[in-house]
Short mmCIF file of N, CA and C in Angstrom, two decimals:
data_model
loop_
_atom_site.label_atom_id
_atom_site.label_comp_id
_atom_site.label_asym_id
_atom_site.label_seq_id
_atom_site.Cartn_x
_atom_site.Cartn_y
_atom_site.Cartn_z
N UNK X 1 58.19 172.54 198.25
CA UNK X 1 58.29 171.38 199.10
C UNK X 1 57.39 170.24 198.64
N UNK X 2 57.81 169.06 198.47
CA UNK X 2 56.92 168.00 198.17
C UNK X 2 57.07 166.86 199.19
N UNK X 3 55.91 166.49 199.79
CA UNK X 3 55.95 165.42 200.87
C UNK X 3 55.27 164.08 200.00
N UNK X 4 55.87 163.03 200.56
CA UNK X 4 55.25 161.73 199.95
C UNK X 4 54.84 160.87 201.13
N UNK X 5 54.03 159.93 200.90
CA UNK X 5 53.57 158.92 201.90
C UNK X 5 52.90 157.75 201.34
N UNK X 6 52.63 156.86 202.24
CA UNK X 6 51.85 155.59 201.73
C UNK X 6 51.10 154.87 202.92
N UNK X 7 50.35 153.95 202.57
CA UNK X 7 49.83 152.97 203.55
C UNK X 7 50.76 151.94 203.86
N UNK X 8 50.52 151.14 204.71
CA UNK X 8 51.40 150.08 205.24
C UNK X 8 51.81 149.15 204.13
N UNK X 9 50.87 148.76 203.21
CA UNK X 9 51.21 147.71 202.30
C UNK X 9 51.73 148.35 200.98
N UNK X 10 51.60 149.65 200.84
CA UNK X 10 52.03 150.38 199.62
C UNK X 10 51.01 150.42 198.49
N UNK X 11 49.85 150.01 198.61
CA UNK X 11 48.90 149.91 197.70
C UNK X 11 48.40 151.21 197.32
N UNK X 12 48.42 152.16 198.38
CA UNK X 12 48.02 153.53 198.04
C UNK X 12 49.19 154.38 198.55
N UNK X 13 49.62 155.30 197.56
CA UNK X 13 50.63 156.31 197.89
C UNK X 13 50.01 157.65 197.48
N UNK X 14 50.85 158.70 198.05
CA UNK X 14 50.33 160.06 197.80
C UNK X 14 51.40 161.05 197.75
N UNK X 15 51.36 162.27 197.18
CA UNK X 15 52.22 163.19 197.27
C UNK X 15 51.40 164.55 197.54
N UNK X 16 52.17 165.36 198.44
CA UNK X 16 51.55 166.67 198.75
C UNK X 16 52.64 167.75 198.37
N UNK X 17 52.05 168.69 197.55
CA UNK X 17 52.87 169.81 196.99
C UNK X 17 52.59 171.09 198.00
N UNK X 18 53.68 171.64 198.29
CA UNK X 18 53.54 173.02 199.19
C UNK X 18 53.50 172.61 200.75
N UNK X 19 53.35 173.67 201.35
CA UNK X 19 53.33 173.53 202.96
C UNK X 19 51.96 173.27 203.42
N UNK X 20 51.90 172.46 204.49
CA UNK X 20 50.69 172.29 205.26
C UNK X 20 50.07 173.60 205.68
N UNK X 21 48.93 173.64 205.80
CA UNK X 21 48.10 174.98 206.40
C UNK X 21 47.99 174.83 207.86
N UNK X 22 48.03 173.60 208.58
CA UNK X 22 48.03 173.46 209.83
C UNK X 22 48.64 172.13 210.17
N UNK X 23 49.24 172.02 211.32
CA UNK X 23 49.71 170.75 211.83
C UNK X 23 49.26 170.63 213.30
N UNK X 24 48.55 169.57 213.61
CA UNK X 24 47.96 169.50 214.97
C UNK X 24 47.86 168.02 215.40
N UNK X 25 47.30 167.92 216.67
CA UNK X 25 47.17 166.55 217.25
C UNK X 25 45.65 166.59 217.80
N UNK X 26 44.94 165.45 217.24
CA UNK X 26 43.54 165.33 217.61
C UNK X 26 43.35 164.17 218.63
N UNK X 27 42.75 164.61 219.81
CA UNK X 27 42.57 163.67 220.83
C UNK X 27 41.15 163.14 220.96
N UNK X 28 40.27 163.24 219.92
CA UNK X 28 38.94 162.92 219.99
C UNK X 28 38.77 161.40 220.08
N UNK X 29 37.79 160.85 220.62
CA UNK X 29 37.66 159.46 220.86
C UNK X 29 37.72 158.65 219.53
N UNK X 30 37.10 159.27 218.45
CA UNK X 30 37.00 158.50 217.12
C UNK X 30 38.41 158.46 216.54
N UNK X 31 39.18 159.55 216.65
CA UNK X 31 40.63 159.41 216.22
C UNK X 31 41.40 158.40 217.03
N UNK X 32 40.99 158.36 218.33
CA UNK X 32 41.73 157.28 219.20
C UNK X 32 41.40 155.92 218.67
N UNK X 33 40.18 155.67 218.34
CA UNK X 33 39.73 154.43 217.93
C UNK X 33 40.28 154.10 216.53
N UNK X 34 40.28 155.11 215.64
CA UNK X 34 40.68 154.82 214.26
C UNK X 34 42.30 154.57 214.27
N UNK X 35 43.08 155.31 215.03
CA UNK X 35 44.38 155.15 215.03
C UNK X 35 44.96 154.03 215.84
N UNK X 36 44.08 153.60 216.78
CA UNK X 36 44.57 152.72 217.68
C UNK X 36 45.54 153.14 218.82
N UNK X 37 45.45 154.42 218.93
CA UNK X 37 46.53 155.12 219.80
C UNK X 37 45.74 156.11 220.65
N UNK X 38 46.51 157.03 221.37
CA UNK X 38 45.96 157.95 222.16
C UNK X 38 45.55 159.18 221.46
N UNK X 39 46.01 159.47 220.33
CA UNK X 39 45.70 160.55 219.41
C UNK X 39 46.05 160.42 218.04
N UNK X 40 45.76 161.35 217.24
CA UNK X 40 46.14 161.15 215.76
C UNK X 40 46.80 162.46 215.37
N UNK X 41 47.94 162.40 214.89
CA UNK X 41 48.67 163.56 214.48
C UNK X 41 48.37 163.74 212.91
N UNK X 42 48.10 165.05 212.64
CA UNK X 42 47.62 165.31 211.23
C UNK X 42 47.97 166.66 210.84
N UNK X 43 47.94 166.89 209.46
CA UNK X 43 48.18 168.16 208.95
C UNK X 43 46.98 168.48 207.88
N UNK X 44 46.73 169.70 207.70
CA UNK X 44 45.78 170.05 206.83
C UNK X 44 46.41 170.77 205.51
N UNK X 45 45.72 170.24 204.48
CA UNK X 45 46.20 170.92 203.12
C UNK X 45 44.92 171.13 202.34
N UNK X 46 45.09 171.90 201.29
CA UNK X 46 44.04 172.09 200.28
C UNK X 46 43.92 170.83 199.36
N UNK X 47 42.72 170.49 198.88
CA UNK X 47 42.56 169.41 198.19
C UNK X 47 43.52 169.37 196.94
N UNK X 48 43.70 170.56 196.31
CA UNK X 48 44.60 170.58 195.09
C UNK X 48 45.98 170.47 195.33
N UNK X 49 46.50 170.23 196.65
CA UNK X 49 47.80 169.94 196.98
C UNK X 49 48.02 168.47 197.04
N UNK X 50 47.10 167.73 196.98
CA UNK X 50 47.12 166.27 197.14
C UNK X 50 47.02 165.47 195.83
N UNK X 51 47.86 164.59 195.61
CA UNK X 51 47.67 163.61 194.52
C UNK X 51 47.80 162.17 195.10
N UNK X 52 46.86 161.30 194.73
CA UNK X 52 46.67 160.02 195.36
C UNK X 52 46.84 158.98 194.21
N UNK X 53 47.53 157.98 194.35
CA UNK X 53 47.65 156.85 193.51
C UNK X 53 47.14 155.55 194.32
N UNK X 54 46.22 154.80 193.61
CA UNK X 54 45.72 153.68 194.46
C UNK X 54 44.26 153.83 194.80
N UNK X 55 43.59 152.77 195.28
CA UNK X 55 42.18 152.90 195.60
C UNK X 55 42.02 153.10 197.10
N UNK X 56 41.17 154.09 197.46
CA UNK X 56 40.96 154.46 198.85
C UNK X 56 39.49 153.91 199.11
N UNK X 57 39.38 153.40 200.38
CA UNK X 57 37.97 153.06 200.90
C UNK X 57 37.58 154.18 201.90
N UNK X 58 36.29 154.43 201.98
CA UNK X 58 35.81 155.54 202.75
C UNK X 58 34.84 154.92 203.85
N UNK X 59 35.03 155.40 204.96
CA UNK X 59 34.00 155.12 206.04
C UNK X 59 33.50 156.48 206.59
N UNK X 60 32.13 156.65 206.59
CA UNK X 60 31.56 157.82 206.87
C UNK X 60 31.17 157.73 208.46
N UNK X 61 31.83 158.58 209.15
CA UNK X 61 31.90 158.60 210.61
C UNK X 61 31.05 159.84 211.05
N UNK X 62 30.63 159.85 212.32
CA UNK X 62 29.84 161.02 212.94
C UNK X 62 30.86 161.40 214.14
N UNK X 63 31.22 162.80 214.08
CA UNK X 63 32.04 163.22 215.08
C UNK X 63 31.29 163.54 216.38
N UNK X 64 32.08 163.93 217.43
CA UNK X 64 31.51 164.22 218.71
C UNK X 64 30.50 165.41 218.69
N UNK X 65 30.47 166.12 217.59
CA UNK X 65 29.53 167.29 217.37
C UNK X 65 28.43 166.98 216.64
N UNK X 66 28.42 165.75 216.13
CA UNK X 66 27.41 165.33 215.18
C UNK X 66 27.62 165.60 213.73
N UNK X 67 28.77 166.21 213.35
CA UNK X 67 29.06 166.39 211.98
C UNK X 67 29.65 165.19 211.23
N UNK X 68 29.58 165.02 210.12
CA UNK X 68 30.14 163.99 209.26
C UNK X 68 31.55 164.09 209.12
N UNK X 69 32.35 163.02 209.33
CA UNK X 69 33.84 162.94 208.91
C UNK X 69 33.94 161.77 208.03
N UNK X 70 34.51 161.87 206.81
CA UNK X 70 34.79 160.88 205.93
C UNK X 70 36.27 160.43 206.15
N UNK X 71 36.45 159.07 206.63
CA UNK X 71 37.72 158.66 206.89
C UNK X 71 38.11 157.70 205.72
N UNK X 72 39.23 158.15 205.13
CA UNK X 72 39.66 157.49 203.88
C UNK X 72 40.90 156.52 204.39
N UNK X 73 40.83 155.31 203.93
CA UNK X 73 41.90 154.28 204.31
C UNK X 73 42.14 153.36 203.12
N UNK X 74 43.19 152.61 203.13
CA UNK X 74 43.47 151.58 202.26
C UNK X 74 42.62 150.39 202.46
N UNK X 75 41.91 149.89 201.41
CA UNK X 75 40.96 148.83 201.58
C UNK X 75 41.72 147.52 201.69
N UNK X 76 43.08 147.47 201.30
CA UNK X 76 43.81 146.28 201.35
C UNK X 76 44.31 146.05 202.77
N UNK X 77 45.14 146.99 203.32
CA UNK X 77 45.74 146.79 204.68
C UNK X 77 45.12 147.60 205.75
N UNK X 78 44.06 148.45 205.47
CA UNK X 78 43.39 149.15 206.46
C UNK X 78 44.00 150.38 207.02
N UNK X 79 45.17 150.79 206.53
CA UNK X 79 45.77 152.09 207.06
C UNK X 79 45.06 153.20 206.83
N UNK X 80 44.72 153.97 207.99
CA UNK X 80 44.06 155.29 207.76
C UNK X 80 45.05 156.31 207.12
N UNK X 81 44.52 157.01 206.13
CA UNK X 81 45.35 157.99 205.51
C UNK X 81 44.83 159.36 205.53
N UNK X 82 43.61 159.72 205.18
CA UNK X 82 43.17 161.04 205.20
C UNK X 82 41.75 161.11 205.80
N UNK X 83 41.44 162.31 206.22
CA UNK X 83 40.01 162.63 206.61
C UNK X 83 39.54 163.82 205.87
N UNK X 84 38.29 163.84 205.48
CA UNK X 84 37.65 165.12 204.91
C UNK X 84 36.32 165.35 205.67
N UNK X 85 35.97 166.70 205.75
CA UNK X 85 34.76 166.93 206.44
C UNK X 85 33.97 167.89 205.51
N UNK X 86 32.67 167.41 205.35
CA UNK X 86 31.80 168.45 204.50
C UNK X 86 31.72 169.75 204.92
N UNK X 87 31.93 169.96 206.36
CA UNK X 87 31.92 171.32 206.91
C UNK X 87 33.15 172.11 206.59
N UNK X 88 34.13 171.55 206.03
CA UNK X 88 35.39 172.21 205.68
C UNK X 88 35.78 171.86 204.21
N UNK X 89 34.91 172.21 203.24
CA UNK X 89 34.98 171.70 201.78
C UNK X 89 36.43 172.31 201.37
N UNK X 90 37.15 171.53 200.53
CA UNK X 90 38.19 171.91 199.84
C UNK X 90 39.54 171.50 200.69
N UNK X 91 39.27 171.00 201.94
CA UNK X 91 40.46 170.59 202.78
C UNK X 91 40.46 169.12 203.01
N UNK X 92 41.73 168.68 203.01
CA UNK X 92 42.06 167.29 203.46
C UNK X 92 43.02 167.23 204.67
N UNK X 93 42.73 166.38 205.53
CA UNK X 93 43.55 166.28 206.85
C UNK X 93 44.30 164.86 206.58
N UNK X 94 45.56 165.03 206.46
CA UNK X 94 46.45 163.84 206.38
C UNK X 94 46.98 163.30 207.62
N UNK X 95 46.87 161.91 207.75
CA UNK X 95 47.59 161.20 208.95
C UNK X 95 49.04 161.34 208.81
N UNK X 96 49.67 162.15 209.66
CA UNK X 96 51.12 162.32 209.43
C UNK X 96 52.02 161.22 209.59
N UNK X 97 51.57 160.23 210.31
CA UNK X 97 52.30 158.96 210.47
C UNK X 97 52.50 158.21 209.20
N UNK X 98 51.67 158.48 208.23
CA UNK X 98 51.81 157.81 206.85
C UNK X 98 52.86 158.53 205.91
N UNK X 99 53.48 159.59 206.41
CA UNK X 99 54.61 160.28 205.52
C UNK X 99 55.75 159.48 205.64
N UNK X 100 56.53 159.44 204.46
CA UNK X 100 57.77 158.86 204.28
C UNK X 100 58.84 159.56 205.24
N UNK X 101 58.68 160.82 205.36
CA UNK X 101 59.62 161.58 206.25
C UNK X 101 58.89 162.51 207.06
N UNK X 102 58.82 162.36 208.40
CA UNK X 102 58.15 163.25 209.31
C UNK X 102 59.04 164.34 209.92
N UNK X 103 60.23 164.28 209.57
CA UNK X 103 61.27 165.14 210.46
C UNK X 103 60.91 166.67 210.28
N UNK X 104 60.12 167.09 209.32
CA UNK X 104 59.88 168.49 209.23
C UNK X 104 58.62 168.89 210.00
N UNK X 105 57.87 167.94 210.39
CA UNK X 105 56.63 168.32 211.05
C UNK X 105 56.75 168.75 212.39
N UNK X 106 55.86 169.77 212.77
CA UNK X 106 55.93 170.39 214.13
C UNK X 106 54.52 170.74 214.61
N UNK X 107 53.79 169.80 215.07
CA UNK X 107 52.34 170.11 215.51
C UNK X 107 52.26 171.44 216.31
N UNK X 108 51.35 172.23 216.02
CA UNK X 108 51.23 173.57 216.63
C UNK X 108 49.94 173.72 217.55
N UNK X 109 49.08 172.70 217.58
CA UNK X 109 47.85 172.82 218.31
C UNK X 109 47.37 171.39 218.67
N UNK X 110 46.72 171.37 219.78
CA UNK X 110 45.94 170.13 220.21
C UNK X 110 44.53 170.39 220.26
N UNK X 111 43.70 169.44 219.70
CA UNK X 111 42.23 169.49 219.53
C UNK X 111 41.63 168.34 220.44
N UNK X 112 40.36 168.64 220.89
CA UNK X 112 39.62 167.67 221.58
C UNK X 112 40.48 167.22 222.89
N UNK X 113 41.14 168.14 223.60
CA UNK X 113 41.85 167.77 224.81
C UNK X 113 41.01 167.28 225.94
N UNK X 114 39.74 167.52 225.92
CA UNK X 114 38.90 167.01 226.94
C UNK X 114 38.71 165.58 226.87
N UNK X 115 39.09 164.89 225.73
CA UNK X 115 39.07 163.49 225.50
C UNK X 115 40.47 162.76 225.57
N UNK X 116 41.45 163.57 226.05
CA UNK X 116 42.92 163.11 225.98
C UNK X 116 43.00 162.01 227.02
N UNK X 117 43.81 161.19 226.75
CA UNK X 117 44.13 160.09 227.80
C UNK X 117 44.80 160.84 229.04
N UNK X 118 44.65 160.27 230.18
CA UNK X 118 45.17 160.88 231.32
C UNK X 118 46.69 160.75 231.59
N UNK X 119 47.20 159.81 230.75
CA UNK X 119 48.60 159.52 230.79
C UNK X 119 49.41 160.17 229.67
N UNK X 120 48.66 160.95 228.90
CA UNK X 120 49.27 161.82 227.82
C UNK X 120 49.71 163.10 228.36
N UNK X 121 50.91 163.54 228.14
CA UNK X 121 51.42 164.84 228.56
C UNK X 121 51.32 165.75 227.32
N UNK X 122 50.55 166.80 227.37
CA UNK X 122 50.41 167.78 226.31
C UNK X 122 51.45 169.03 226.76
N UNK X 123 52.06 169.33 225.73
CA UNK X 123 53.02 170.54 225.69
C UNK X 123 52.26 171.86 226.22
N UNK X 124 52.45 172.39 227.35
CA UNK X 124 51.58 173.46 227.82
C UNK X 124 51.85 174.73 227.08
N UNK X 125 52.93 174.83 226.20
CA UNK X 125 53.25 176.05 225.53
C UNK X 125 52.38 176.07 224.16
N UNK X 126 51.71 175.06 223.83
CA UNK X 126 50.87 175.01 222.56
C UNK X 126 49.44 175.17 222.98
N UNK X 127 48.78 175.78 222.09
CA UNK X 127 47.39 176.14 222.19
C UNK X 127 46.68 174.67 222.40
N UNK X 128 45.71 174.71 223.22
CA UNK X 128 44.86 173.60 223.37
C UNK X 128 43.41 173.92 223.27
N UNK X 129 42.52 173.21 222.53
CA UNK X 129 41.11 173.33 222.42
C UNK X 129 40.45 172.05 223.04
N UNK X 130 39.47 172.36 224.04
CA UNK X 130 38.81 171.15 224.62
C UNK X 130 38.05 170.36 223.69
N UNK X 131 37.48 170.95 222.53
CA UNK X 131 36.64 170.30 221.66
C UNK X 131 37.10 170.56 220.19
N UNK X 132 35.90 170.71 219.32
CA UNK X 132 36.30 171.00 217.88
C UNK X 132 36.64 172.39 217.74
N UNK X 133 37.72 172.53 216.85
CA UNK X 133 38.17 173.94 216.68
C UNK X 133 37.22 174.83 215.71
N UNK X 134 36.28 174.20 215.17
CA UNK X 134 35.43 174.97 214.11
C UNK X 134 34.23 175.44 214.75
#
């Protein structure tokens, strides 16, 4: 399986080979701010599954637990694309909304639910973590 995606302007595009290792929804305040929405849908892959074309800009963020989160985005249009965490070396978290085809995604877990917006309904059949999963 190969998945492809890109930023809003198309200056950065990527492909992912193989299956995601995790598909989830993050409700942390920083993901809300970065996405401009109530949460961020993402999936985790090993770094060697990802090929990127174009130039990324990185913003070094601090998570609610005090850990560093590197947020990678297109410097031209500002679209958030990936996040990496030094505490999880070798992994990249891809913003699912940047995929060309999201029809195969099925998020399996919700993180940082203690920060979720009160108007967001979370599927009670899925695991929910009030904070950081790590």
